[in-house]
């Protein structure tokens, strides 16, 4: 990127400040994040309040105590005293009709002025999918409106998310525990305003602090940005990692892979032999392949009126066609494959100047949903992560004013960091996410987008 002369940088900063002031925006807070090289950060920033009277609420509280958290069951009696709440977990799984939730919601309301910086509000509720009783369906679906609205009200880096548990999946199951552990911790720093569906029980890892121990992962586009951070995060969680990137990025790729004792593979993923090369390299270096992260992607933004064949075709070839070709070939050899694909909020809500990119990323979501049952039949799964605006070299190429707007429209009032996306990928790669399949997890700070 061309360097901006110093006097112009001052003008840019001033424009940014004026924009911030004119829109009545506040300066964003520094989010509480994990160190991608360390496993022992405290899970929450303070005590945890568990609200609810359902049959599984006590088990939830016991799970959290098992992680050495200071867990309370009643705000009024056991209030956080000198410390502010690090998290509030609201169990709504036993609610059968609108009206029954009111007391618990108001108990939650009473804690909102006593939240720690970057606190977590997490609802646990049952899915409305396939529910025939209108009152029950209403009470269950209503939770989404609560979570999305609360996410927009919270301040100081706090987030609101929910776990949507399918009927038949117990609250004690590793999948619910795993989702709760991800959402309650700093690992979900930029995940906000969404419900994560859990449709199966998942599997508990032997060591919750290194859940990927014994697994082999491949990350494409590993030389920089989200891919490089994903390599570090997967390695921290115990995986052995093969990093793939184009030969032109060979030097940075080697540096990243050396950091974690991984293996570098210089390869253009659009090459017809890409799948065979990846499988051969992973097998010769590590004896197999368990997790595939389709991260490599490119932007070639143009309004559709000005689109060229080269700009359209290259984006579809890298972002979508290569993924499809590679997984189609690998799934035959590796039926247990766990796949995580990088989609984008541009593929969900659309973005001006990104018809080619939006097409490719919405296509990734379609493919993910179709791969989910195919891979599940062999013990694998497929999910997508949809980042919003993340501060990388890719987004540094977007015009400055547009970048500033992209940061500000998020409820968290800022862009995300590559590590935020990497943490979501590492969570979805883990055995405890085994009950999450065919889903799209947004890492967008609750950007102004659809589902
Ligand atoms: P980046 O441009 O910083 O890094 C992408 C990497 O992919 C580069 O190292 C590049 O060399 C590699 N790559 C590109 N084409 C390749 C090919 N044909 N074969 C092998 N490697 C190739 O991008 P990023 O911001 O880190 O984004 C990573 C992924 O996340 C992409 O799929 C992107 O679309 C997606 N995403 C990013 C954002 C964001 O805000 N940064 C938002 C939504 C989605």
Tab-separated table of C-alpha atoms and ligand atoms in Angstrom:
chain	number	residue	atom	x	y	z
A	1	UNK	CA	0.000	0.000	0.000
A	2	UNK	CA	1.322	3.497	-0.885
A	3	UNK	CA	2.510	5.545	2.128
A	4	UNK	CA	0.361	8.580	2.943
A	5	UNK	CA	2.413	11.788	3.471
A	6	UNK	CA	2.500	12.999	7.123
A	7	UNK	CA	0.423	16.204	6.623
A	8	UNK	CA	-2.313	14.182	4.920
A	9	UNK	CA	-2.312	11.646	7.760
A	10	UNK	CA	-3.157	14.533	10.130
A	11	UNK	CA	-6.043	15.558	7.879
A	12	UNK	CA	-7.276	11.952	7.757
A	13	UNK	CA	-7.225	11.685	11.551
A	14	UNK	CA	-9.123	14.972	11.816
A	15	UNK	CA	-11.780	13.726	9.339
A	16	UNK	CA	-12.114	10.551	11.361
A	17	UNK	CA	-12.538	12.538	14.618
A	18	UNK	CA	-15.059	14.908	13.012
A	19	UNK	CA	-17.038	11.948	11.674
A	20	UNK	CA	-16.986	10.326	15.104
A	21	UNK	CA	-18.169	13.529	16.810
A	22	UNK	CA	-20.834	14.307	14.198
A	23	UNK	CA	-22.360	10.854	14.559
A	24	UNK	CA	-22.247	11.032	18.359
A	25	UNK	CA	-19.952	8.008	18.496
A	26	UNK	CA	-17.690	7.215	21.397
A	27	UNK	CA	-14.130	5.932	21.164
A	28	UNK	CA	-14.177	2.115	21.141
A	29	UNK	CA	-12.867	0.242	24.184
A	30	UNK	CA	-9.899	-2.111	23.996
A	31	UNK	CA	-11.472	-5.581	23.907
A	32	UNK	CA	-10.369	-8.290	26.312
A	33	UNK	CA	-8.575	-10.823	24.110
A	34	UNK	CA	-6.632	-14.026	24.556
A	35	UNK	CA	-2.958	-14.333	23.880
A	36	UNK	CA	-2.874	-16.816	20.967
A	37	UNK	CA	0.318	-18.361	22.298
A	38	UNK	CA	-0.915	-18.992	25.891
A	39	UNK	CA	-3.621	-21.326	27.162
A	40	UNK	CA	-4.022	-20.156	30.750
A	41	UNK	CA	-5.787	-16.785	30.587
A	42	UNK	CA	-8.661	-16.474	33.126
A	43	UNK	CA	-11.934	-17.364	31.423
A	44	UNK	CA	-13.946	-14.347	32.644
A	45	UNK	CA	-13.230	-10.851	33.930
A	46	UNK	CA	-15.189	-11.393	37.181
A	47	UNK	CA	-17.796	-13.539	38.974
A	48	UNK	CA	-20.489	-15.316	36.966
A	49	UNK	CA	-24.195	-15.077	37.753
A	50	UNK	CA	-26.362	-18.000	36.605
A	51	UNK	CA	-30.069	-17.112	36.386
A	52	UNK	CA	-32.720	-19.785	35.874
A	53	UNK	CA	-34.801	-22.484	37.485
A	54	UNK	CA	-34.824	-25.126	34.763
A	55	UNK	CA	-33.880	-28.757	35.361
A	56	UNK	CA	-30.402	-28.145	33.902
A	57	UNK	CA	-29.554	-24.809	35.565
A	58	UNK	CA	-27.762	-26.341	38.548
A	59	UNK	CA	-25.732	-28.556	36.206
A	60	UNK	CA	-24.715	-25.476	34.215
A	61	UNK	CA	-23.591	-23.722	37.376
A	62	UNK	CA	-21.657	-26.843	38.419
A	63	UNK	CA	-19.901	-26.932	35.015
A	64	UNK	CA	-18.788	-23.327	35.457
A	65	UNK	CA	-17.557	-24.023	39.013
A	66	UNK	CA	-15.564	-26.908	37.560
A	67	UNK	CA	-13.605	-24.302	35.600
A	68	UNK	CA	-12.664	-22.542	38.847
A	69	UNK	CA	-15.067	-19.684	38.235
A	70	UNK	CA	-16.699	-17.766	41.076
A	71	UNK	CA	-20.338	-18.684	40.361
A	72	UNK	CA	-23.387	-17.123	42.089
A	73	UNK	CA	-27.057	-18.087	41.694
A	74	UNK	CA	-28.796	-14.933	43.007
A	75	UNK	CA	-27.712	-11.374	42.226
A	76	UNK	CA	-29.423	-9.711	45.212
A	77	UNK	CA	-28.048	-11.971	47.954
A	78	UNK	CA	-24.689	-12.884	46.477
A	79	UNK	CA	-24.078	-9.640	44.469
A	80	UNK	CA	-20.578	-9.178	43.145
A	81	UNK	CA	-19.705	-6.780	46.042
A	82	UNK	CA	-16.371	-5.207	45.172
A	83	UNK	CA	-16.140	-6.966	41.801
A	84	UNK	CA	-18.352	-6.450	38.753
A	85	UNK	CA	-20.033	-9.356	36.941
A	86	UNK	CA	-17.744	-11.012	34.401
A	87	UNK	CA	-20.679	-12.881	32.885
A	88	UNK	CA	-24.388	-13.512	33.323
A	89	UNK	CA	-25.768	-16.825	32.047
A	90	UNK	CA	-29.532	-16.911	31.565
A	91	UNK	CA	-31.149	-20.352	31.291
A	92	UNK	CA	-34.455	-20.060	29.403
A	93	UNK	CA	-34.696	-23.694	28.275
A	94	UNK	CA	-37.806	-24.446	30.379
A	95	UNK	CA	-39.878	-21.450	29.195
A	96	UNK	CA	-43.043	-22.705	27.457
A	97	UNK	CA	-44.948	-19.493	26.681
A	98	UNK	CA	-44.329	-15.725	26.557
A	99	UNK	CA	-44.738	-14.194	30.025
A	100	UNK	CA	-42.871	-16.920	31.921
A	101	UNK	CA	-39.541	-15.298	31.105
A	102	UNK	CA	-40.258	-11.885	32.609
A	103	UNK	CA	-38.854	-12.436	36.117
A	104	UNK	CA	-35.567	-13.784	34.780
A	105	UNK	CA	-35.200	-11.026	32.185
A	106	UNK	CA	-35.684	-8.408	34.891
A	107	UNK	CA	-33.141	-10.169	37.087
A	108	UNK	CA	-30.730	-9.866	34.146
A	109	UNK	CA	-31.696	-6.193	33.700
A	110	UNK	CA	-30.707	-5.554	37.319
A	111	UNK	CA	-27.130	-6.663	36.626
A	112	UNK	CA	-26.478	-4.518	33.553
A	113	UNK	CA	-25.128	-1.524	35.473
A	114	UNK	CA	-22.767	-3.802	37.378
A	115	UNK	CA	-21.005	-5.470	34.456
A	116	UNK	CA	-17.223	-5.682	34.176
A	117	UNK	CA	-15.531	-4.360	31.033
A	118	UNK	CA	-16.040	-6.865	28.184
A	119	UNK	CA	-18.565	-8.852	30.230
A	120	UNK	CA	-20.591	-11.613	28.619
A	121	UNK	CA	-24.360	-12.114	28.625
A	122	UNK	CA	-25.212	-15.623	27.413
A	123	UNK	CA	-28.705	-17.029	26.984
A	124	UNK	CA	-29.288	-20.761	26.815
A	125	UNK	CA	-32.556	-21.658	25.145
A	126	UNK	CA	-34.237	-24.311	23.000
A	127	UNK	CA	-34.661	-24.072	19.227
A	128	UNK	CA	-38.051	-23.177	17.721
A	129	UNK	CA	-37.289	-25.261	14.617
A	130	UNK	CA	-40.083	-27.745	13.965
A	131	UNK	CA	-42.118	-26.658	17.018
A	132	UNK	CA	-45.857	-26.932	16.227
A	133	UNK	CA	-47.272	-25.163	19.317
A	134	UNK	CA	-47.464	-21.414	18.461
A	135	UNK	CA	-46.964	-20.234	22.065
A	136	UNK	CA	-43.909	-22.436	22.565
A	137	UNK	CA	-42.485	-21.430	19.164
A	138	UNK	CA	-43.047	-17.758	20.021
A	139	UNK	CA	-41.322	-18.040	23.408
A	140	UNK	CA	-38.331	-19.792	21.834
A	141	UNK	CA	-37.938	-17.565	18.766
A	142	UNK	CA	-38.349	-14.471	20.952
A	143	UNK	CA	-34.929	-15.069	22.496
A	144	UNK	CA	-33.279	-14.069	19.215
A	145	UNK	CA	-34.880	-10.615	19.352
A	146	UNK	CA	-33.776	-10.231	22.958
A	147	UNK	CA	-30.152	-11.164	22.249
A	148	UNK	CA	-29.829	-9.056	19.107
A	149	UNK	CA	-31.355	-6.002	20.786
A	150	UNK	CA	-29.355	-6.378	23.994
A	151	UNK	CA	-26.134	-6.649	21.956
A	152	UNK	CA	-26.895	-3.168	20.631
A	153	UNK	CA	-27.471	-1.752	24.126
A	154	UNK	CA	-24.394	-3.091	25.891
A	155	UNK	CA	-21.343	-0.853	26.278
A	156	UNK	CA	-17.688	-1.161	27.291
A	157	UNK	CA	-16.935	-4.174	25.096
A	158	UNK	CA	-19.658	-6.346	26.626
A	159	UNK	CA	-21.430	-8.781	24.297
A	160	UNK	CA	-24.723	-10.697	24.226
A	161	UNK	CA	-24.907	-14.110	22.588
A	162	UNK	CA	-26.952	-17.248	22.997
A	163	UNK	CA	-26.746	-21.006	22.643
A	164	UNK	CA	-29.702	-22.508	20.846
A	165	UNK	CA	-29.916	-26.098	22.015
A	166	UNK	CA	-31.926	-28.610	19.955
A	167	UNK	CA	-34.544	-30.645	21.808
A	168	UNK	CA	-32.985	-33.909	22.927
A	169	UNK	CA	-29.521	-32.427	23.506
A	170	UNK	CA	-28.811	-32.293	27.261
A	171	UNK	CA	-27.448	-29.098	28.833
A	172	UNK	CA	-24.622	-31.166	30.336
A	173	UNK	CA	-23.475	-32.370	26.888
A	174	UNK	CA	-19.951	-31.430	25.781
A	175	UNK	CA	-21.366	-29.418	22.849
A	176	UNK	CA	-23.312	-27.069	25.160
A	177	UNK	CA	-20.425	-26.900	27.613
A	178	UNK	CA	-18.004	-26.204	24.746
A	179	UNK	CA	-20.163	-23.439	23.269
A	180	UNK	CA	-20.528	-21.885	26.724
A	181	UNK	CA	-16.786	-22.021	27.335
A	182	UNK	CA	-16.115	-20.303	24.008
A	183	UNK	CA	-18.757	-17.609	24.435
A	184	UNK	CA	-17.972	-16.843	28.082
A	185	UNK	CA	-14.257	-16.404	27.450
A	186	UNK	CA	-12.145	-13.702	25.792
A	187	UNK	CA	-11.926	-16.030	22.772
A	188	UNK	CA	-15.298	-14.701	21.581
A	189	UNK	CA	-14.234	-11.026	21.880
A	190	UNK	CA	-15.727	-9.973	18.515
A	191	UNK	CA	-18.723	-12.371	18.426
A	192	UNK	CA	-21.836	-10.412	19.317
A	193	UNK	CA	-25.622	-10.503	18.957
A	194	UNK	CA	-26.152	-14.031	17.721
A	195	UNK	CA	-27.445	-17.439	18.716
A	196	UNK	CA	-25.268	-20.459	18.038
A	197	UNK	CA	-27.309	-23.579	17.204
A	198	UNK	CA	-26.132	-26.796	18.869
A	199	UNK	CA	-27.828	-29.816	17.328
A	200	UNK	CA	-25.773	-32.744	18.657
A	201	UNK	CA	-23.980	-33.757	21.871
A	202	UNK	CA	-20.339	-33.265	20.724
A	203	UNK	CA	-17.375	-34.939	22.420
A	204	UNK	CA	-15.425	-33.715	25.433
A	205	UNK	CA	-11.718	-33.203	24.706
A	206	UNK	CA	-9.264	-34.988	26.976
A	207	UNK	CA	-7.795	-31.629	27.969
A	208	UNK	CA	-10.077	-28.575	27.680
A	209	UNK	CA	-6.987	-26.365	27.480
A	210	UNK	CA	-5.542	-28.237	24.477
A	211	UNK	CA	-8.613	-29.600	22.698
A	212	UNK	CA	-6.868	-30.171	19.350
A	213	UNK	CA	-4.126	-32.420	20.749
A	214	UNK	CA	-3.404	-35.253	18.307
A	215	UNK	CA	-5.151	-33.586	15.345
A	216	UNK	CA	-3.594	-32.490	12.048
A	217	UNK	CA	-4.880	-29.261	10.497
A	218	UNK	CA	-4.354	-27.619	7.106
A	219	UNK	CA	-4.803	-23.862	6.765
A	220	UNK	CA	-4.843	-22.243	3.312
A	221	UNK	CA	-3.716	-18.624	2.926
A	222	UNK	CA	-1.496	-19.102	5.990
A	223	UNK	CA	1.232	-16.548	5.202
A	224	UNK	CA	-0.494	-13.532	6.749
A	225	UNK	CA	-3.667	-12.046	8.239
A	226	UNK	CA	-6.377	-14.356	9.526
A	227	UNK	CA	-4.644	-17.465	8.148
A	228	UNK	CA	-1.349	-16.799	9.963
A	229	UNK	CA	-3.168	-16.159	13.240
A	230	UNK	CA	-5.234	-19.312	12.737
A	231	UNK	CA	-2.034	-21.344	12.410
A	232	UNK	CA	-0.796	-19.956	15.762
A	233	UNK	CA	-4.132	-20.498	17.520
A	234	UNK	CA	-4.605	-24.070	16.262
A	235	UNK	CA	-1.027	-24.882	17.312
A	236	UNK	CA	-1.637	-23.363	20.774
A	237	UNK	CA	-4.654	-25.666	21.113
A	238	UNK	CA	-2.489	-28.709	20.325
A	239	UNK	CA	-2.807	-29.285	16.552
A	240	UNK	CA	0.056	-29.998	14.176
A	241	UNK	CA	-0.375	-27.630	11.261
A	242	UNK	CA	0.367	-27.583	7.530
A	243	UNK	CA	0.227	-24.033	6.120
A	244	UNK	CA	-0.488	-23.419	2.436
A	245	UNK	CA	0.070	-20.219	0.452
A	246	UNK	CA	1.142	-19.079	-3.027
A	247	UNK	CA	4.871	-19.288	-3.883
A	248	UNK	CA	5.065	-15.454	-3.947
A	249	UNK	CA	4.275	-15.467	-0.189
A	250	UNK	CA	6.762	-18.285	0.494
A	251	UNK	CA	9.050	-16.307	2.789
A	252	UNK	CA	6.326	-15.095	5.155
A	253	UNK	CA	4.710	-18.537	5.060
A	254	UNK	CA	7.968	-20.171	6.157
A	255	UNK	CA	8.336	-17.648	9.005
A	256	UNK	CA	4.805	-18.324	10.312
A	257	UNK	CA	5.158	-22.106	10.105
A	258	UNK	CA	8.583	-22.029	11.780
A	259	UNK	CA	7.079	-20.148	14.740
A	260	UNK	CA	4.855	-23.137	15.549
A	261	UNK	CA	7.045	-26.004	14.319
A	262	UNK	CA	4.609	-26.590	11.452
A	263	UNK	CA	5.147	-27.395	7.789
A	264	UNK	CA	4.914	-24.921	4.887
A	265	UNK	CA	3.519	-25.869	1.481
A	266	UNK	CA	3.872	-23.397	-1.392
A	267	UNK	CA	0.855	-24.050	-3.557
A	268	UNK	CA	-1.757	-22.098	-5.488
A	269	UNK	CA	-5.074	-23.608	-4.339
A	270	UNK	CA	-6.566	-23.110	-7.812
A	271	UNK	CA	-4.098	-25.643	-9.265
A	272	UNK	CA	-5.940	-28.802	-10.446
A	273	UNK	CA	-3.654	-31.038	-8.349
A	274	UNK	CA	-4.058	-28.939	-5.146
A	275	UNK	CA	-6.094	-31.526	-3.159
A	276	UNK	CA	-3.717	-34.383	-3.959
A	277	UNK	CA	-0.672	-32.247	-3.067
A	278	UNK	CA	-2.187	-31.166	0.272
A	279	UNK	CA	-3.124	-34.735	1.223
A	280	UNK	CA	0.267	-36.113	0.210
A	281	UNK	CA	2.149	-33.424	2.203
A	282	UNK	CA	-0.036	-33.733	5.326
A	283	UNK	CA	0.251	-37.506	5.276
A	284	UNK	CA	4.016	-37.560	4.765
A	285	UNK	CA	4.643	-34.911	7.451
A	286	UNK	CA	2.051	-35.867	10.086
A	287	UNK	CA	0.480	-39.188	9.063
A	288	UNK	CA	-2.999	-37.836	8.221
A	289	UNK	CA	-5.336	-34.878	7.999
A	290	UNK	CA	-8.289	-34.121	10.295
A	291	UNK	CA	-9.134	-30.416	10.003
A	292	UNK	CA	-9.245	-28.333	6.813
A	293	UNK	CA	-9.488	-24.541	7.064
A	294	UNK	CA	-10.416	-22.960	3.721
A	295	UNK	CA	-9.083	-19.486	4.482
A	296	UNK	CA	-7.310	-18.290	1.307
A	297	UNK	CA	-9.345	-15.578	-0.377
A	298	UNK	CA	-9.012	-12.479	-2.506
A	299	UNK	CA	-10.846	-9.184	-3.101
A	300	UNK	CA	-11.176	-7.589	-6.554
A	301	UNK	CA	-13.769	-4.900	-5.768
A	302	UNK	CA	-15.614	-3.104	-8.599
A	303	UNK	CA	-19.174	-1.921	-9.090
A	304	UNK	CA	-20.862	-4.498	-11.294
A	305	UNK	CA	-21.261	-1.874	-14.039
A	306	UNK	CA	-17.449	-1.736	-14.243
A	307	UNK	CA	-16.752	-5.449	-13.688
A	308	UNK	CA	-14.172	-7.208	-15.856
A	309	UNK	CA	-14.004	-10.879	-16.691
A	310	UNK	CA	-10.658	-11.152	-14.902
A	311	UNK	CA	-11.939	-9.581	-11.679
A	312	UNK	CA	-15.075	-11.730	-11.623
A	313	UNK	CA	-13.461	-15.036	-12.557
A	314	UNK	CA	-10.390	-14.761	-10.303
A	315	UNK	CA	-12.515	-14.134	-7.181
A	316	UNK	CA	-14.827	-17.061	-7.894
A	317	UNK	CA	-11.851	-19.325	-8.734
A	318	UNK	CA	-9.962	-18.666	-5.460
A	319	UNK	CA	-12.821	-18.053	-3.002
A	320	UNK	CA	-15.264	-20.706	-4.128
A	321	UNK	CA	-14.315	-23.094	-6.965
A	322	UNK	CA	-10.979	-24.123	-5.391
A	323	UNK	CA	-12.669	-24.918	-2.042
A	324	UNK	CA	-15.297	-27.037	-3.761
A	325	UNK	CA	-12.730	-28.947	-5.807
A	326	UNK	CA	-10.410	-29.581	-2.839
A	327	UNK	CA	-13.131	-30.776	-0.448
A	328	UNK	CA	-14.775	-32.939	-3.118
A	329	UNK	CA	-11.476	-34.778	-3.597
A	330	UNK	CA	-10.488	-34.931	0.089
A	331	UNK	CA	-13.884	-36.050	1.391
A	332	UNK	CA	-13.548	-39.265	-0.607
A	333	UNK	CA	-10.293	-40.120	1.193
A	334	UNK	CA	-11.122	-38.546	4.569
A	335	UNK	CA	-14.803	-39.071	5.457
A	336	UNK	CA	-14.221	-37.777	9.029
A	337	UNK	CA	-12.955	-34.404	7.749
A	338	UNK	CA	-13.768	-31.347	9.885
A	339	UNK	CA	-14.017	-28.359	7.572
A	340	UNK	CA	-14.177	-24.674	8.412
A	341	UNK	CA	-14.627	-22.254	5.510
A	342	UNK	CA	-14.181	-18.517	5.541
A	343	UNK	CA	-17.378	-16.834	4.392
A	344	UNK	CA	-18.011	-13.120	4.981
A	345	UNK	CA	-20.797	-10.840	6.163
A	346	UNK	CA	-20.641	-9.478	2.578
A	347	UNK	CA	-22.064	-12.839	1.518
A	348	UNK	CA	-24.926	-12.430	4.004
A	349	UNK	CA	-25.903	-8.763	3.846
A	350	UNK	CA	-24.214	-7.794	0.563
A	351	UNK	CA	-21.759	-4.958	0.109
A	352	UNK	CA	-21.507	-2.225	-2.523
A	353	UNK	CA	-18.671	-2.901	-4.948
A	354	UNK	CA	-18.483	-6.567	-3.934
A	355	UNK	CA	-20.878	-8.476	-6.207
A	356	UNK	CA	-18.114	-10.926	-7.141
A	357	UNK	CA	-16.929	-11.332	-3.538
A	358	UNK	CA	-20.505	-11.501	-2.159
A	359	UNK	CA	-21.382	-14.147	-4.759
A	360	UNK	CA	-18.354	-16.215	-3.780
A	361	UNK	CA	-18.938	-15.940	-0.024
A	362	UNK	CA	-22.677	-16.673	-0.185
A	363	UNK	CA	-21.661	-19.657	-2.314
A	364	UNK	CA	-19.337	-20.786	0.493
A	365	UNK	CA	-22.306	-20.739	2.885
A	366	UNK	CA	-24.410	-22.804	0.463
A	367	UNK	CA	-21.624	-25.347	0.045
A	368	UNK	CA	-21.101	-25.528	3.832
A	369	UNK	CA	-24.758	-26.373	4.437
A	370	UNK	CA	-24.636	-29.051	1.737
A	371	UNK	CA	-21.345	-30.561	2.977
A	372	UNK	CA	-22.635	-30.762	6.569
A	373	UNK	CA	-24.772	-33.932	6.231
A	374	UNK	CA	-22.339	-35.512	3.756
A	375	UNK	CA	-19.374	-35.156	6.126
A	376	UNK	CA	-21.469	-35.972	9.220
A	377	UNK	CA	-22.154	-39.405	7.704
A	378	UNK	CA	-18.432	-40.153	8.062
A	379	UNK	CA	-18.039	-38.513	11.496
A	380	UNK	CA	-16.917	-35.134	10.150
A	381	UNK	CA	-18.684	-31.779	9.843
A	382	UNK	CA	-18.665	-28.504	7.930
A	383	UNK	CA	-19.137	-25.011	9.308
A	384	UNK	CA	-18.374	-21.496	8.124
A	385	UNK	CA	-17.037	-18.437	9.896
A	386	UNK	CA	-18.270	-15.114	8.532
A	387	UNK	CA	-15.970	-12.273	9.558
A	388	UNK	CA	-17.220	-8.694	9.391
A	389	UNK	CA	-14.565	-5.999	9.173
A	390	UNK	CA	-11.225	-7.392	10.368
A	391	UNK	CA	-8.011	-5.322	10.402
A	392	UNK	CA	-5.748	-7.113	7.884
A	393	UNK	CA	-3.726	-6.246	4.780
A	394	UNK	CA	-6.769	-7.260	2.748
A	395	UNK	CA	-9.003	-4.606	4.331
A	396	UNK	CA	-6.174	-2.032	4.391
A	397	UNK	CA	-6.775	-1.798	0.618
A	398	UNK	CA	-10.339	-0.485	1.182
A	399	UNK	CA	-10.707	3.361	0.975
A	400	UNK	CA	-10.190	4.998	4.380
A	401	UNK	CA	-13.661	6.556	4.841
A	402	UNK	CA	-15.316	3.251	3.994
A	403	UNK	CA	-13.042	1.454	6.453
A	404	UNK	CA	-13.996	3.887	9.220
A	405	UNK	CA	-17.709	3.383	8.522
A	406	UNK	CA	-17.250	-0.407	8.524
A	407	UNK	CA	-15.698	-0.168	11.993
A	408	UNK	CA	-18.326	2.155	13.410
A	409	UNK	CA	-21.450	0.313	12.260
A	410	UNK	CA	-20.590	-2.654	14.489
A	411	UNK	CA	-22.167	-2.679	17.975
A	412	UNK	CA	-18.627	-2.942	19.372
A	413	UNK	CA	-17.737	0.222	17.402
A	414	UNK	CA	-14.492	-1.094	15.933
A	415	UNK	CA	-12.945	-3.581	13.545
A	416	UNK	CA	-11.971	-7.040	14.707
A	417	UNK	CA	-8.461	-8.516	14.875
A	418	UNK	CA	-7.307	-11.653	13.026
A	419	UNK	CA	-7.081	-13.467	16.369
A	420	UNK	CA	-10.843	-13.027	16.862
A	421	UNK	CA	-11.543	-15.027	13.707
A	422	UNK	CA	-8.790	-17.532	14.537
A	423	UNK	CA	-10.390	-18.266	17.917
A	424	UNK	CA	-13.756	-18.979	16.292
A	425	UNK	CA	-12.066	-21.334	13.804
A	426	UNK	CA	-10.179	-23.128	16.600
A	427	UNK	CA	-13.414	-23.562	18.545
A	428	UNK	CA	-15.233	-25.025	15.513
A	429	UNK	CA	-12.299	-27.376	14.890
A	430	UNK	CA	-12.467	-28.790	18.421
A	431	UNK	CA	-14.271	-32.024	19.417
A	432	UNK	CA	-16.562	-30.114	21.791
A	433	UNK	CA	-17.993	-28.312	18.732
A	434	UNK	CA	-19.019	-31.725	17.351
A	435	UNK	CA	-22.677	-30.791	17.912
A	436	UNK	CA	-22.344	-27.736	15.657
A	437	UNK	CA	-22.740	-28.633	11.985
A	438	UNK	CA	-23.760	-26.683	8.875
A	439	UNK	CA	-23.709	-23.384	10.768
A	440	UNK	CA	-22.343	-19.921	10.029
A	441	UNK	CA	-20.649	-18.276	12.998
A	442	UNK	CA	-20.313	-14.515	12.479
A	443	UNK	CA	-17.279	-12.730	13.907
A	444	UNK	CA	-18.396	-9.195	13.170
A	445	UNK	CA	-18.927	-7.299	16.434
A	446	UNK	CA	-22.635	-7.255	15.502
A	447	UNK	CA	-22.219	-5.458	12.229
A	448	UNK	CA	-25.432	-4.146	10.648
A	449	UNK	CA	-26.263	-7.296	8.719
A	450	UNK	CA	-28.934	-9.948	8.418
A	451	UNK	CA	-28.742	-13.444	9.870
B	1	LIG	P1	-5.223	-11.558	3.384
B	1	LIG	O1	-5.279	-10.996	1.990
B	1	LIG	O2	-4.531	-10.763	4.427
B	1	LIG	O3	-4.609	-13.025	3.346
B	1	LIG	C1	-5.082	-13.975	2.414
B	1	LIG	C2	-3.970	-14.993	2.142
B	1	LIG	O4	-4.475	-15.905	1.154
B	1	LIG	C3	-2.707	-14.352	1.573
B	1	LIG	O5	-1.576	-14.802	2.281
B	1	LIG	C4	-2.696	-14.809	0.133
B	1	LIG	O6	-1.387	-14.950	-0.410
B	1	LIG	C5	-3.422	-16.151	0.225
B	1	LIG	N1	-3.938	-16.568	-1.072
B	1	LIG	C6	-4.628	-15.803	-1.965
B	1	LIG	N2	-4.879	-16.519	-3.077
B	1	LIG	C7	-4.341	-17.745	-2.892
B	1	LIG	C8	-4.277	-18.917	-3.686
B	1	LIG	N3	-4.784	-18.933	-4.929
B	1	LIG	N4	-3.653	-19.990	-3.185
B	1	LIG	C9	-3.120	-19.984	-1.938
B	1	LIG	N5	-3.144	-18.900	-1.138
B	1	LIG	C10	-3.755	-17.792	-1.614
B	1	LIG	O7	-6.742	-11.852	3.782
B	1	LIG	P2	-7.442	-11.916	5.236
B	1	LIG	O8	-8.016	-10.591	5.504
B	1	LIG	O9	-6.552	-12.558	6.212
B	1	LIG	O10	-8.669	-12.875	4.886
B	1	LIG	C11	-8.625	-14.275	5.047
B	1	LIG	C12	-9.967	-14.857	4.668
B	1	LIG	O11	-11.006	-14.238	5.443
B	1	LIG	C13	-10.367	-14.625	3.206
B	1	LIG	O12	-11.083	-15.746	2.720
B	1	LIG	C14	-11.279	-13.426	3.274
B	1	LIG	O13	-12.163	-13.352	2.188
B	1	LIG	C15	-11.992	-13.693	4.581
B	1	LIG	N6	-12.565	-12.471	5.160
B	1	LIG	C16	-11.758	-11.448	5.588
B	1	LIG	C17	-12.354	-10.308	6.121
B	1	LIG	C18	-11.547	-9.143	6.626
B	1	LIG	O14	-12.156	-8.160	7.061
B	1	LIG	N7	-10.217	-9.188	6.612
B	1	LIG	C19	-13.737	-10.211	6.184
B	1	LIG	C20	-14.520	-11.260	5.736
B	1	LIG	C21	-13.925	-12.397	5.235
